[in-house]
Amino acid sequence: KGQNSIKNLDLESAAKNFESSKIYFEKAKKEFAKLDIVTRTLTQKIPRVGKDIKAGFLLLDAGKNIAEAGEQLSIAAHSLFFKPSGDQENIIQSFIDKLLALEESLDFAIPKIAQAKLRIDGINIDSISLSNKDTLYAVKQTLPSIEENLVDVSSLTKTLLHAMGYGGWKRYLLLFENSNELRATGGFIGSFALVDMGDGEIKNLEIPAGGSYDLQGSLTALVESPKPLHIINPIWEFQDSNWWPDFPTSAKKISWFYQKAQGPSVDGIIAITSSLMEKILKVAGPIAMEDYGRIITSENFVDETQKIVELEYDKIQNKPKQFIADLAPELFKKISSLNQAGIQELLAVLYQGFKEKQIVIY
């Protein structure tokens, strides 16, 4: 029942079913312990019966471990995906609290599954009297992959908390790549932001008004660009540093150029394409940019942004990317005010973005 509830994403019922299973397994173990010591000794001395008794005891122990793991994980998953976060202002902290609860449940569940696997591996299935051996074989084959998947989720959860600055601030270089101007990692680096994260919140956000070209004047290294780039620029600079399709290689070079332009060291590089921004805006909704006389939507984001940053910016002030700097905080406000359904939709968009490499992280 617990297994079926999980398949139907009824995690609340799954937790209750696993709890019931755990109680039954505990009760069975106690019943066995009540058996007269002479009776237990005699049954275990009879080879065939003895093997069945030993296997039964191992199965009860394995079942209890699996039920305990299932109960804890179902509770944590239900809280993460379906329990309302309450106050919108505390939605980020609520999300972190849920991630911490999931991490704690995984730390509890993984050893339980490992113990269950060990118990079942200790059974010679062919040598015991059991009518539904196929079920036991299936469990034996499935537990290793369950353990492996839980370890992967645990690693991802810990990494996500770490990346969000839980337990210590993190500084990231966030690149806005224009998908309409092809480059190896997804688009031309027209703009970028320096982002400081702490305990899941953006503590500081800096977006240069001149975009990536702002770094040209402060670059202290003179580097010849790769030969195919000579047609654009024989000098290699930050805006053209995403040269390799392998993102870690490009990210290291991006970070190098940023520091050579007297920027600080960073903990990571994140690149987002304009295609993904359109999908994010579809979830967040239209953004009124009164100073620019525009309402930015998912449908007009790319066209309007290109018009403003390439044609309509103030040539005297020469801050073509100021629009991006003004738009970003408004977008973050819209995202932070999303309800639970909106957050789930946004997570689905980001997940698809990761699969399509519309967002990449080093």
Coordinates of C-alpha atoms in Angstrom, one line a residue:
K1 CA 0.0 0.0 0.0
G2 CA 2.8 2.4 0.9
Q3 CA 4.5 1.6 -2.4
N4 CA 1.3 2.3 -4.4
S5 CA 0.7 5.5 -2.5
I6 CA 4.2 6.7 -3.5
K7 CA 3.4 5.8 -7.2
N8 CA 0.3 8.0 -6.9
L9 CA 2.2 10.8 -5.2
D10 CA -0.1 10.4 -2.2
L11 CA 2.8 10.8 0.2
E12 CA 0.7 11.5 3.3
S13 CA -1.0 8.1 2.9
A14 CA 2.3 6.5 2.1
A15 CA 3.7 7.6 5.4
K16 CA 0.7 6.2 7.3
N17 CA 1.0 2.9 5.4
F18 CA 4.7 2.6 6.1
E19 CA 4.1 3.4 9.8
S20 CA 1.5 0.6 10.0
S21 CA 3.9 -1.8 8.3
K22 CA 6.6 -0.9 10.8
I23 CA 4.2 -1.6 13.7
Y24 CA 3.3 -5.0 12.3
F25 CA 6.9 -6.0 11.8
E26 CA 7.7 -4.9 15.4
K27 CA 4.8 -7.0 16.6
A28 CA 5.9 -10.0 14.7
K29 CA 9.4 -9.8 16.1
K30 CA 8.0 -9.5 19.6
E31 CA 5.8 -12.6 19.0
F32 CA 8.9 -14.5 17.9
A33 CA 10.8 -13.4 21.0
K34 CA 8.0 -14.7 23.2
L35 CA 8.4 -18.3 21.9
D36 CA 9.7 -20.7 24.6
I37 CA 13.5 -21.0 24.4
V38 CA 13.3 -24.8 24.1
T39 CA 10.8 -24.5 21.2
R40 CA 13.1 -22.0 19.4
T41 CA 16.2 -24.2 19.9
L42 CA 14.4 -27.3 18.6
T43 CA 13.0 -25.6 15.5
Q44 CA 16.4 -24.2 14.7
K45 CA 18.1 -27.6 15.1
I46 CA 15.9 -29.1 12.4
P47 CA 17.8 -28.0 9.3
R48 CA 14.9 -27.1 7.0
V49 CA 12.8 -25.4 9.7
G50 CA 15.9 -23.7 11.1
K51 CA 16.7 -22.1 7.8
D52 CA 13.2 -20.9 7.5
I53 CA 13.2 -19.5 11.0
K54 CA 16.5 -17.7 10.5
A55 CA 15.3 -16.3 7.1
G56 CA 12.0 -15.2 8.7
F57 CA 13.9 -13.3 11.4
L58 CA 16.1 -11.6 8.8
L59 CA 13.1 -10.7 6.7
L60 CA 11.2 -9.2 9.7
D61 CA 14.3 -7.1 10.5
A62 CA 14.7 -6.0 6.8
G63 CA 11.0 -5.2 6.5
K64 CA 11.1 -3.0 9.6
N65 CA 14.1 -1.1 8.3
I66 CA 12.4 -0.5 4.9
A67 CA 9.2 0.6 6.6
E68 CA 11.0 3.0 8.8
A69 CA 12.9 4.5 5.9
G70 CA 9.7 4.7 3.8
E71 CA 7.9 6.5 6.6
Q72 CA 10.5 9.1 7.2
L73 CA 11.1 9.8 3.5
S74 CA 7.4 10.1 2.7
I75 CA 6.9 12.6 5.5
A76 CA 9.8 14.8 4.3
A77 CA 8.8 14.6 0.6
H78 CA 5.2 15.5 1.4
S79 CA 6.4 18.5 3.4
L80 CA 8.8 19.6 0.6
F81 CA 6.4 19.3 -2.3
F82 CA 2.8 19.7 -1.0
K83 CA 2.8 21.4 2.4
P84 CA 2.1 25.2 2.1
S85 CA 4.9 27.5 3.1
G86 CA 2.7 30.0 4.8
D87 CA 4.1 33.6 4.9
Q88 CA 5.3 34.6 1.5
E89 CA 8.2 36.6 3.0
N90 CA 9.5 33.5 4.6
I91 CA 9.1 31.2 1.6
I92 CA 12.9 30.9 1.0
Q93 CA 13.6 30.0 4.7
S94 CA 10.6 27.6 4.6
F95 CA 12.1 25.9 1.5
I96 CA 15.5 25.6 3.3
D97 CA 13.9 24.2 6.4
K98 CA 12.2 21.6 4.2
L99 CA 15.5 20.7 2.5
L100 CA 17.1 20.3 5.9
A101 CA 14.3 18.0 7.0
L102 CA 14.8 16.0 3.8
E103 CA 18.5 15.8 4.3
E104 CA 17.9 14.5 7.9
S105 CA 15.4 11.9 6.6
L106 CA 17.9 10.7 4.0
D107 CA 20.7 10.5 6.6
F108 CA 18.3 8.3 8.6
A109 CA 16.9 6.3 5.6
I110 CA 20.1 5.4 3.7
P111 CA 21.6 3.3 6.6
K112 CA 18.2 1.6 7.1
I113 CA 18.0 0.5 3.4
A114 CA 21.7 -0.6 3.6
Q115 CA 20.8 -2.8 6.7
A116 CA 17.8 -4.2 4.9
K117 CA 19.9 -5.1 1.9
L118 CA 22.5 -6.8 4.2
R119 CA 19.8 -8.8 5.9
I120 CA 18.2 -10.0 2.6
D121 CA 21.6 -10.7 1.1
G122 CA 22.1 -13.1 4.1
I123 CA 19.2 -15.3 2.9
N124 CA 19.7 -18.2 0.5
I125 CA 16.3 -17.8 -1.2
D126 CA 16.5 -21.1 -3.0
S127 CA 16.9 -23.1 0.3
I128 CA 13.9 -21.8 2.2
S129 CA 10.2 -22.7 2.1
L130 CA 8.5 -19.6 0.7
S131 CA 5.5 -19.4 -1.7
N132 CA 6.3 -16.0 -3.1
K133 CA 10.0 -16.2 -3.8
D134 CA 9.6 -14.0 -6.9
T135 CA 8.7 -11.1 -4.7
L136 CA 11.8 -11.6 -2.5
Y137 CA 14.0 -11.9 -5.6
A138 CA 12.5 -8.6 -6.8
V139 CA 13.2 -6.9 -3.5
K140 CA 16.8 -8.2 -3.5
Q141 CA 17.4 -6.9 -7.0
T142 CA 15.7 -3.5 -6.3
L143 CA 17.2 -2.5 -3.0
P144 CA 20.7 -1.7 -4.4
S145 CA 19.2 0.8 -7.0
I146 CA 17.0 2.3 -4.3
E147 CA 20.1 2.8 -2.1
E148 CA 22.0 4.3 -5.0
N149 CA 19.2 6.7 -5.9
L150 CA 18.8 7.8 -2.3
V151 CA 22.6 8.5 -2.1
D152 CA 22.3 10.6 -5.3
V153 CA 19.3 12.6 -3.9
S154 CA 21.2 13.1 -0.6
S155 CA 24.3 14.4 -2.5
L156 CA 22.1 16.7 -4.5
T157 CA 20.3 18.0 -1.4
K158 CA 23.6 18.7 0.4
T159 CA 25.0 20.4 -2.7
L160 CA 21.9 22.6 -3.1
L161 CA 22.1 23.7 0.5
H162 CA 25.8 24.4 0.2
A163 CA 25.3 26.3 -3.1
M164 CA 22.5 28.4 -1.5
G165 CA 24.9 29.7 1.1
Y166 CA 23.6 27.7 4.0
G167 CA 26.4 27.7 6.6
G168 CA 28.4 30.3 4.8
W169 CA 28.0 32.9 2.0
K170 CA 28.8 32.0 -1.6
R171 CA 29.6 34.4 -4.4
Y172 CA 28.6 33.6 -8.0
L173 CA 29.1 35.1 -11.4
L174 CA 25.7 34.9 -13.2
L175 CA 26.0 35.2 -17.0
F176 CA 23.1 36.3 -19.2
E177 CA 23.7 34.6 -22.6
N178 CA 21.9 35.8 -25.7
S179 CA 20.7 32.7 -27.5
N180 CA 20.3 34.7 -30.7
E181 CA 24.0 35.3 -30.9
L182 CA 25.5 31.9 -31.0
R183 CA 28.4 30.9 -28.7
A184 CA 29.6 27.5 -27.5
T185 CA 27.9 27.5 -24.1
G186 CA 24.5 28.8 -25.3
G187 CA 24.9 32.4 -26.3
F188 CA 27.0 35.6 -26.3
I189 CA 27.7 36.9 -22.8
G190 CA 26.0 40.3 -23.1
S191 CA 25.5 41.0 -19.4
F192 CA 26.5 39.5 -16.1
A193 CA 25.8 39.9 -12.4
L194 CA 27.8 39.3 -9.2
V195 CA 25.6 37.6 -6.7
D196 CA 26.2 36.9 -3.0
M197 CA 24.0 34.1 -1.5
G198 CA 23.6 33.5 2.2
D199 CA 21.2 31.1 3.9
G200 CA 19.2 30.8 0.7
E201 CA 18.8 34.6 0.2
I202 CA 20.4 37.0 -2.3
K203 CA 22.4 39.3 0.0
N204 CA 24.0 41.4 -2.7
L205 CA 23.4 41.8 -6.4
E206 CA 25.6 43.9 -8.7
I207 CA 24.8 44.2 -12.5
P208 CA 27.2 46.5 -14.4
A209 CA 25.2 48.9 -16.6
G210 CA 27.7 48.5 -19.5
G211 CA 27.4 44.7 -19.4
S212 CA 30.4 42.5 -20.2
Y213 CA 32.1 45.3 -22.1
D214 CA 32.5 47.2 -18.8
L215 CA 35.5 45.0 -18.0
Q216 CA 37.5 46.0 -21.1
G217 CA 39.1 49.0 -19.5
S218 CA 40.2 47.2 -16.4
L219 CA 41.7 44.0 -18.0
T220 CA 45.3 43.7 -17.0
A221 CA 46.2 40.8 -19.3
L222 CA 46.8 41.0 -23.0
V223 CA 45.8 37.7 -24.6
E224 CA 45.6 36.7 -28.2
S225 CA 42.2 35.2 -29.0
P226 CA 41.7 31.8 -30.6
K227 CA 42.4 32.2 -34.3
P228 CA 38.7 31.7 -35.5
L229 CA 37.8 34.6 -33.2
H230 CA 40.3 37.0 -34.9
I231 CA 37.6 38.0 -37.4
I232 CA 35.8 39.6 -34.4
N233 CA 38.6 40.5 -32.2
P234 CA 42.3 39.5 -32.2
I235 CA 42.5 40.3 -28.4
W236 CA 40.7 37.8 -26.2
E237 CA 38.4 39.4 -23.6
F238 CA 35.8 38.5 -21.0
Q239 CA 32.8 38.7 -23.3
D240 CA 34.3 36.1 -25.7
S241 CA 35.7 33.8 -23.0
N242 CA 33.0 31.1 -23.3
W243 CA 34.9 29.5 -26.2
W244 CA 34.5 25.8 -25.3
P245 CA 31.3 23.7 -25.5
D246 CA 32.6 21.9 -22.3
F247 CA 31.2 24.3 -19.7
P248 CA 33.8 23.6 -16.9
T249 CA 36.6 24.5 -19.3
S250 CA 34.8 27.7 -20.4
A251 CA 33.8 28.6 -16.8
K252 CA 37.5 28.4 -15.6
K253 CA 38.5 30.8 -18.4
I254 CA 35.5 33.1 -17.6
S255 CA 36.6 33.2 -14.0
W256 CA 40.2 33.9 -15.0
F257 CA 39.3 36.8 -17.2
Y258 CA 37.0 38.2 -14.5
Q259 CA 39.8 38.2 -12.0
K260 CA 42.3 39.6 -14.5
A261 CA 39.8 42.5 -15.0
Q262 CA 40.2 43.2 -11.2
G263 CA 37.1 41.4 -10.2
P264 CA 36.9 39.2 -7.1
S265 CA 37.3 35.4 -7.0
V266 CA 34.0 33.6 -7.2
D267 CA 32.6 30.2 -5.9
G268 CA 30.8 29.3 -9.1
I269 CA 29.7 30.3 -12.6
I270 CA 26.1 30.2 -13.7
A271 CA 25.0 30.7 -17.2
I272 CA 21.4 31.3 -18.2
T273 CA 20.2 31.7 -21.8
S274 CA 17.6 34.2 -23.0
S275 CA 15.4 31.2 -24.0
L276 CA 15.2 30.1 -20.4
M277 CA 14.4 33.7 -19.3
E278 CA 11.4 33.7 -21.6
K279 CA 10.1 30.6 -19.8
I280 CA 10.8 32.0 -16.4
L281 CA 8.9 35.2 -17.3
K282 CA 5.9 33.0 -18.4
V283 CA 5.7 31.7 -14.9
A284 CA 6.5 35.0 -13.1
G285 CA 4.1 37.0 -15.3
P286 CA 4.4 40.5 -17.0
I287 CA 6.8 43.1 -15.5
A288 CA 5.9 46.8 -15.9
M289 CA 9.1 48.8 -16.6
E290 CA 7.6 52.3 -16.3
D291 CA 10.9 54.2 -16.9
Y292 CA 11.2 52.5 -20.2
G293 CA 7.5 52.7 -21.2
R294 CA 7.4 48.9 -21.5
I295 CA 5.6 45.9 -20.1
I296 CA 8.0 43.0 -20.4
T297 CA 6.4 39.6 -21.1
S298 CA 7.7 36.1 -22.1
E299 CA 6.6 36.9 -25.7
N300 CA 8.5 40.2 -26.1
F301 CA 11.4 39.9 -23.7
V302 CA 14.1 39.2 -26.3
D303 CA 12.9 41.7 -28.9
E304 CA 12.3 44.5 -26.4
T305 CA 15.6 43.9 -24.6
Q306 CA 17.6 44.0 -27.8
K307 CA 15.9 47.2 -28.9
I308 CA 16.7 48.9 -25.6
V309 CA 20.3 47.7 -25.1
E310 CA 21.3 48.1 -28.7
L311 CA 19.4 51.1 -30.0
E312 CA 17.5 53.1 -27.4
Y313 CA 20.0 53.5 -24.6
D314 CA 21.5 56.9 -23.6
K315 CA 24.6 57.3 -25.8
I316 CA 26.1 60.0 -23.6
Q317 CA 25.8 58.0 -20.4
N318 CA 26.8 54.8 -22.4
K319 CA 25.1 52.3 -20.1
P320 CA 23.5 50.0 -22.6
K321 CA 22.8 47.1 -20.1
Q322 CA 21.2 49.4 -17.5
F323 CA 17.9 47.9 -18.5
I324 CA 19.0 44.4 -17.5
A325 CA 20.2 45.8 -14.2
D326 CA 16.8 47.4 -13.6
L327 CA 14.8 44.4 -14.8
A328 CA 16.6 41.8 -12.6
P329 CA 15.4 43.0 -9.2
E330 CA 11.8 43.3 -10.5
L331 CA 11.9 39.7 -11.7
F332 CA 13.3 38.5 -8.4
K333 CA 10.4 40.3 -6.6
K334 CA 7.9 38.6 -8.9
I335 CA 9.5 35.2 -8.2
S336 CA 9.6 35.7 -4.4
S337 CA 5.8 36.4 -4.5
L338 CA 4.9 33.2 -6.3
N339 CA 2.5 30.9 -4.5
Q340 CA 3.1 27.2 -3.9
A341 CA 1.8 26.2 -7.4
G342 CA 3.9 28.9 -9.0
I343 CA 7.0 27.7 -7.2
Q344 CA 6.3 24.1 -8.4
E345 CA 5.9 25.4 -12.0
L346 CA 9.1 27.4 -11.7
L347 CA 11.0 24.3 -10.4
A348 CA 9.7 22.3 -13.4
V349 CA 10.9 25.0 -15.8
L350 CA 14.4 25.1 -14.2
Y351 CA 14.5 21.3 -14.2
Q352 CA 13.8 21.3 -17.9
G353 CA 16.3 24.1 -18.4
F354 CA 19.0 21.9 -16.8
K355 CA 18.1 19.0 -19.0
E356 CA 18.3 21.2 -22.1
K357 CA 21.4 23.0 -20.8
Q358 CA 19.6 26.4 -21.0
I359 CA 21.1 26.8 -17.5
V360 CA 24.5 25.4 -16.6
I361 CA 26.4 25.6 -13.4
Y362 CA 30.1 25.2 -12.6

